[in-house]
Amino acid sequence: MNDVVRFDDHTPRLFFLAAVFWAVVGMLVGLLIAALLFLPGLNMAPWFTFGRLRPLHTNAVIFAFVGNMIFAGSYHSMQRLLKTRLYSDTLSRIHFWGWQALIAAGGIGYLFGFTQSREYAELPWPLDVALAVLWIVYAVNFFGTIAIRREKHLYVAIWFYIASIVTVAVLHIGNNLAIPYSWIGSYPIYAGVKDALMQWWYGHNAVAFFLTTPYLGLMYYYLPKAAERPVFSYRLSIMHFWSLVFVYIWAGPHHLHYSALPEWASTLGMLFSLILWMPSWGGMMNGLLTLRGAWHRLREDPILKFFVVAVTYYGMVTFEGPMLSIKSVNAVSHFTDWTIGHVHAGALGWNAFLSFGILYWAIPRLWKTELYSVRLASVHFWISTIGLILYQVSMWVAGITQWAMWRAFEPDGRLLYPDFIETVIRIVPLYWVRLVAAILFFGGLFLLLWNLYKTIRSAPADYAKETEIRVPPLVRDLSAPGAVTAPNTWDHALYRLQHQLRHGVHRMLEGRAGTFTVLVVIAISVGSLVEAVPLFVDKSNVKEIASVTPYTPLEVAGRDIYVREGCYLCHSQQVRPFRYETERYGEYSKAGEYIYDRPFQWGSKRTGPDLHRVGGKYPSLWHVRHMERPDSTTPRSVMPRFPHLLTDPIDVAGVPAKLRALRAIGTPYTEGEIETAATAIATQAAAIAAEVESQQGPAGLADKEIVALTAYLQRLGTDIRWQRPEPALPLAVTSVEP
Amino acid sequence: MAEFEDKVIHELDGIKEYDNPMPGWLMAIWWGSILFAAAYLVFYALAFGEGSMEAEYRAETDRALAAIQVYLDANPLVPSPEELLAGARDPVVLELGASRYARSCASCHGAEGQGLIGPNLTDDHWLHGGSISEVFLSVAKGWPAKGMPPWGRAMPPAELTAVVSYVRSLQGTHPAGGRAPEGQPFTPEPLPET
């Protein structure tokens, strides 16, 4: 007595199309910002500057392109692997349209400066709530489908989907806890070092559980399908799945080496990153060895070509990753383009290539037709591969070159390249190479677009008719006595257990989705708790510094401008304890200096110099001129212009609400300070405006945003007293005493 | 690579699974990395104590400063007033000085020294003294509290000397739109005959 199961292929069709659409948008913006980095004239303030466009690029690629691929692929494959229809058509629709609306709203919001400026968690709080709701919709639809399955055992792809869905929910909610101060703005409940730890716990595991584990799930379905070869090793699947899920979550703090984060935490991050090598390569090997016996087909089949490069790149990136997590290597790569090269090797080499292979395989099948042109797909493969390699090599060279220039000293102890901009100009040729690489990659995407368009056009009229299969309903295994009832004697229970363990503990687990999910939650909780809890409980991790006081109301307003413009995407605020950094920037950063920083703005890439000690470095007028036109103070600067800051008024009325929100989460503002915020702002702003005017700068800036931003910049890093370690200069002991 | 048994143990939706053993070298990586991590942790906990980062930094700084001191003792930084004044007449020195001035000083003192954020350098009034040695000190040590950066360690000695000579050569050029004189008047020292 078989049931008729009709697959819902409409939902994966929609998600696949959306993925292609967002791939085009995301990579197009990527092209643009690759150019903005060395052709600053292309910035169009206020909406289209690098700082506002970069989150649009990263979010469109990660959450929209890859996200839609995950939804498409998981919905497509799970119906077949579980022999059932998706749980709810309504939830599928809500999920699809909700997600696209979320991305569109987030992307447009970034252009208007609605951002939290926490990397990959930039969405403002209302959209964070929406994302959480949509993720729950996905989870209900997903687990609902598992609940109505007609296949007892979950295939390895499903394990990876489960781990991804559960962990992303935990990460997203855990990292985005915030207190709103307006309908769109909020401050994270974590400050400074704690915010940094949480953010990189999230950030690194977004890579792990959004870009890696779901894609491993997709690999386990589409690669054996396309290759028509058996998966190499079930045992290896088990081993690398559980080790990956357990170990990955620990690795986040390797993004914070040599920072104010306590060293034990970043050391743990490094060690677990090294241990992560095998679990990652387990996935690669299971993929590559599955292709044994299909190598000859590689020559004519572009889908397999895409898969092989994707899996190989996955192996390459997961070797480079542990290597970059080693402290001394990280000292080189951190803040440079090497990191950018690394993430693109992952995002383009692994995610995009696997996606392309899947799209070429699945789209013709979902539209019940043939791929329009295999040759075109091969061309796509080759030009993307060239683009990919050029991208990576150019970023390696750029990163290492710039690092070498940052740290070069003269024999008399001066920096060889004291002007930061020199080190940028030197790598501009490599930025050109990267742009060419990006154009090649994008050109390939265009071929895909055309190829898929023609494919879909050739679909038969009734392509949407739902595929039917006949399967028996899932019944409990009746061969075990008492299987349908509770065991009524010890013998019964024992017999049943033996029976279930016939194929090993794990096989039994695969039949119990609930238990499986709970174990995943336990696996990801261990690392999270061990790293986070001590930081929140043990105060010695963030040593207090008595001279550090909260930001003034004007500085709060200025800081929010810094956050809005995404300055942290080019500037770090984290001087590392290296002589070449303290010589260039000043005393290295201390944990206690950040306790009022919500969100933390340490940044991860230095396209411009570190700003943590910029306070007092220049007269205020310098900042006014520099923000209006950076090349007026620093010839050949690649920083965007921000002329609107000189004309837009400070949002004074909004500040008390901000101070109240900050007070609610621990910044010690008094009620009096909050009530008189407007006066305090006026006084401090007037003083700065007067200073600017006395330096013969423009008049009438006292109520303009530039004054707030300048107040913040002049405050940075000045809470502690510090001195550069200098040799006793012969200057002090010569005949030219004044 | 060793031969594998290739025994199919499951099949689902046309996908078969073998149950081959894990490659030995992969397991070696696994145990190797775990052992390394454990050893490192012990080493880290025992050997560094608190703040190895800071300790490394202090050691690095001490080493570097000692080496610099030796170098500076052998190669003094400060030119004589005569050398600085002579430079104000030497076209080669002036060219170097002018280019360095355009790069580092013009943003604050104006392209022609007429003053902008910083004071006018072409008039005969000085906030911190106008003798060539005093100007050299102003430039080398700066007046950081007043917004004049210290340049003594931010450019090569030859350029530092040249830029001061160049500033001396601007005396009395009276560019248009100059900032009003500030500080005390000072009669410039005469330049040597060429």
PDB file of N, CA, C and O in Angstrom, chain A residues 367-390:
ATOM      1  N   TRP A 367      13.686  21.902 -14.853  1.00  0.00           N
ATOM      2  CA  TRP A 367      12.835  22.399 -15.939  1.00  0.00           C
ATOM      3  C   TRP A 367      12.586  21.307 -16.986  1.00  0.00           C
ATOM      4  O   TRP A 367      12.124  21.574 -18.066  1.00  0.00           O
ATOM      5  N   LYS A 368      12.975  20.094 -16.630  1.00  0.00           N
ATOM      6  CA  LYS A 368      12.761  18.923 -17.479  1.00  0.00           C
ATOM      7  C   LYS A 368      13.256  19.125 -18.911  1.00  0.00           C
ATOM      8  O   LYS A 368      12.542  18.921 -19.882  1.00  0.00           O
ATOM      9  N   THR A 369      14.495  19.591 -19.022  1.00  0.00           N
ATOM     10  CA  THR A 369      15.057  19.816 -20.341  1.00  0.00           C
ATOM     11  C   THR A 369      16.560  19.534 -20.291  1.00  0.00           C
ATOM     12  O   THR A 369      17.054  18.975 -19.316  1.00  0.00           O
ATOM     13  N   GLU A 370      17.249  19.899 -21.370  1.00  0.00           N
ATOM     14  CA  GLU A 370      18.694  19.687 -21.426  1.00  0.00           C
ATOM     15  C   GLU A 370      19.407  21.018 -21.263  1.00  0.00           C
ATOM     16  O   GLU A 370      18.857  22.062 -21.604  1.00  0.00           O
ATOM     17  N   LEU A 371      20.655  20.982 -20.798  1.00  0.00           N
ATOM     18  CA  LEU A 371      21.444  22.206 -20.727  1.00  0.00           C
ATOM     19  C   LEU A 371      21.643  22.740 -22.146  1.00  0.00           C
ATOM     20  O   LEU A 371      21.964  21.997 -23.064  1.00  0.00           O
ATOM     21  N   TYR A 372      21.446  24.048 -22.321  1.00  0.00           N
ATOM     22  CA  TYR A 372      21.519  24.658 -23.648  1.00  0.00           C
ATOM     23  C   TYR A 372      22.868  24.418 -24.300  1.00  0.00           C
ATOM     24  O   TYR A 372      22.947  23.963 -25.440  1.00  0.00           O
ATOM     25  N   SER A 373      23.947  24.706 -23.570  1.00  0.00           N
ATOM     26  CA  SER A 373      25.258  24.527 -24.203  1.00  0.00           C
ATOM     27  C   SER A 373      26.306  24.066 -23.204  1.00  0.00           C
ATOM     28  O   SER A 373      26.663  24.785 -22.263  1.00  0.00           O
ATOM     29  N   VAL A 374      26.796  22.868 -23.432  1.00  0.00           N
ATOM     30  CA  VAL A 374      27.860  22.339 -22.576  1.00  0.00           C
ATOM     31  C   VAL A 374      29.160  23.084 -22.836  1.00  0.00           C
ATOM     32  O   VAL A 374      29.955  23.335 -21.934  1.00  0.00           O
ATOM     33  N   ARG A 375      29.358  23.491 -24.100  1.00  0.00           N
ATOM     34  CA  ARG A 375      30.598  24.196 -24.429  1.00  0.00           C
ATOM     35  C   ARG A 375      30.698  25.527 -23.713  1.00  0.00           C
ATOM     36  O   ARG A 375      31.735  25.900 -23.185  1.00  0.00           O
ATOM     37  N   LEU A 376      29.563  26.240 -23.694  1.00  0.00           N
ATOM     38  CA  LEU A 376      29.537  27.527 -23.021  1.00  0.00           C
ATOM     39  C   LEU A 376      29.875  27.344 -21.532  1.00  0.00           C
ATOM     40  O   LEU A 376      30.606  28.137 -20.942  1.00  0.00           O
ATOM     41  N   ALA A 377      29.361  26.274 -20.965  1.00  0.00           N
ATOM     42  CA  ALA A 377      29.654  26.005 -19.553  1.00  0.00           C
ATOM     43  C   ALA A 377      31.149  25.740 -19.372  1.00  0.00           C
ATOM     44  O   ALA A 377      31.745  26.152 -18.372  1.00  0.00           O
ATOM     45  N   SER A 378      31.754  25.090 -20.362  1.00  0.00           N
ATOM     46  CA  SER A 378      33.200  24.848 -20.271  1.00  0.00           C
ATOM     47  C   SER A 378      33.975  26.152 -20.354  1.00  0.00           C
ATOM     48  O   SER A 378      34.941  26.361 -19.615  1.00  0.00           O
ATOM     49  N   VAL A 379      33.532  27.029 -21.252  1.00  0.00           N
ATOM     50  CA  VAL A 379      34.199  28.331 -21.350  1.00  0.00           C
ATOM     51  C   VAL A 379      34.069  29.062 -20.014  1.00  0.00           C
ATOM     52  O   VAL A 379      35.033  29.628 -19.491  1.00  0.00           O
ATOM     53  N   HIS A 380      32.862  29.015 -19.488  1.00  0.00           N
ATOM     54  CA  HIS A 380      32.636  29.623 -18.175  1.00  0.00           C
ATOM     55  C   HIS A 380      33.629  29.074 -17.162  1.00  0.00           C
ATOM     56  O   HIS A 380      34.272  29.817 -16.426  1.00  0.00           O
ATOM     57  N   PHE A 381      33.770  27.775 -17.165  1.00  0.00           N
ATOM     58  CA  PHE A 381      34.689  27.158 -16.212  1.00  0.00           C
ATOM     59  C   PHE A 381      36.096  27.714 -16.358  1.00  0.00           C
ATOM     60  O   PHE A 381      36.736  28.102 -15.390  1.00  0.00           O
ATOM     61  N   TRP A 382      36.567  27.787 -17.593  1.00  0.00           N
ATOM     62  CA  TRP A 382      37.970  28.178 -17.769  1.00  0.00           C
ATOM     63  C   TRP A 382      38.195  29.635 -17.411  1.00  0.00           C
ATOM     64  O   TRP A 382      39.158  29.964 -16.721  1.00  0.00           O
ATOM     65  N   ILE A 383      37.320  30.535 -17.857  1.00  0.00           N
ATOM     66  CA  ILE A 383      37.631  31.933 -17.529  1.00  0.00           C
ATOM     67  C   ILE A 383      37.446  32.191 -16.029  1.00  0.00           C
ATOM     68  O   ILE A 383      38.182  32.973 -15.452  1.00  0.00           O
ATOM     69  N   SER A 384      36.517  31.502 -15.406  1.00  0.00           N
ATOM     70  CA  SER A 384      36.381  31.703 -13.952  1.00  0.00           C
ATOM     71  C   SER A 384      37.605  31.175 -13.227  1.00  0.00           C
ATOM     72  O   SER A 384      38.043  31.756 -12.231  1.00  0.00           O
ATOM     73  N   THR A 385      38.134  30.064 -13.708  1.00  0.00           N
ATOM     74  CA  THR A 385      39.307  29.502 -13.048  1.00  0.00           C
ATOM     75  C   THR A 385      40.487  30.457 -13.150  1.00  0.00           C
ATOM     76  O   THR A 385      41.202  30.695 -12.169  1.00  0.00           O
ATOM     77  N   ILE A 386      40.658  31.035 -14.345  1.00  0.00           N
ATOM     78  CA  ILE A 386      41.758  32.000 -14.486  1.00  0.00           C
ATOM     79  C   ILE A 386      41.523  33.181 -13.545  1.00  0.00           C
ATOM     80  O   ILE A 386      42.428  33.634 -12.837  1.00  0.00           O
ATOM     81  N   GLY A 387      40.293  33.681 -13.517  1.00  0.00           N
ATOM     82  CA  GLY A 387      39.967  34.796 -12.630  1.00  0.00           C
ATOM     83  C   GLY A 387      40.264  34.462 -11.181  1.00  0.00           C
ATOM     84  O   GLY A 387      40.875  35.244 -10.447  1.00  0.00           O
ATOM     85  N   LEU A 388      39.865  33.267 -10.805  1.00  0.00           N
ATOM     86  CA  LEU A 388      40.060  32.816  -9.431  1.00  0.00           C
ATOM     87  C   LEU A 388      41.537  32.820  -9.042  1.00  0.00           C
ATOM     88  O   LEU A 388      41.929  33.335  -7.988  1.00  0.00           O
ATOM     89  N   ILE A 389      42.355  32.271  -9.909  1.00  0.00           N
ATOM     90  CA  ILE A 389      43.776  32.166  -9.579  1.00  0.00           C
ATOM     91  C   ILE A 389      44.420  33.545  -9.541  1.00  0.00           C
ATOM     92  O   ILE A 389      45.171  33.878  -8.629  1.00  0.00           O
ATOM     93  N   LEU A 390      44.075  34.382 -10.538  1.00  0.00           N
ATOM     94  CA  LEU A 390      44.625  35.737 -10.556  1.00  0.00           C
ATOM     95  C   LEU A 390      44.243  36.480  -9.285  1.00  0.00           C
ATOM     96  O   LEU A 390      45.042  37.205  -8.694  1.00  0.00           O
TER      97      LEU A 390
END
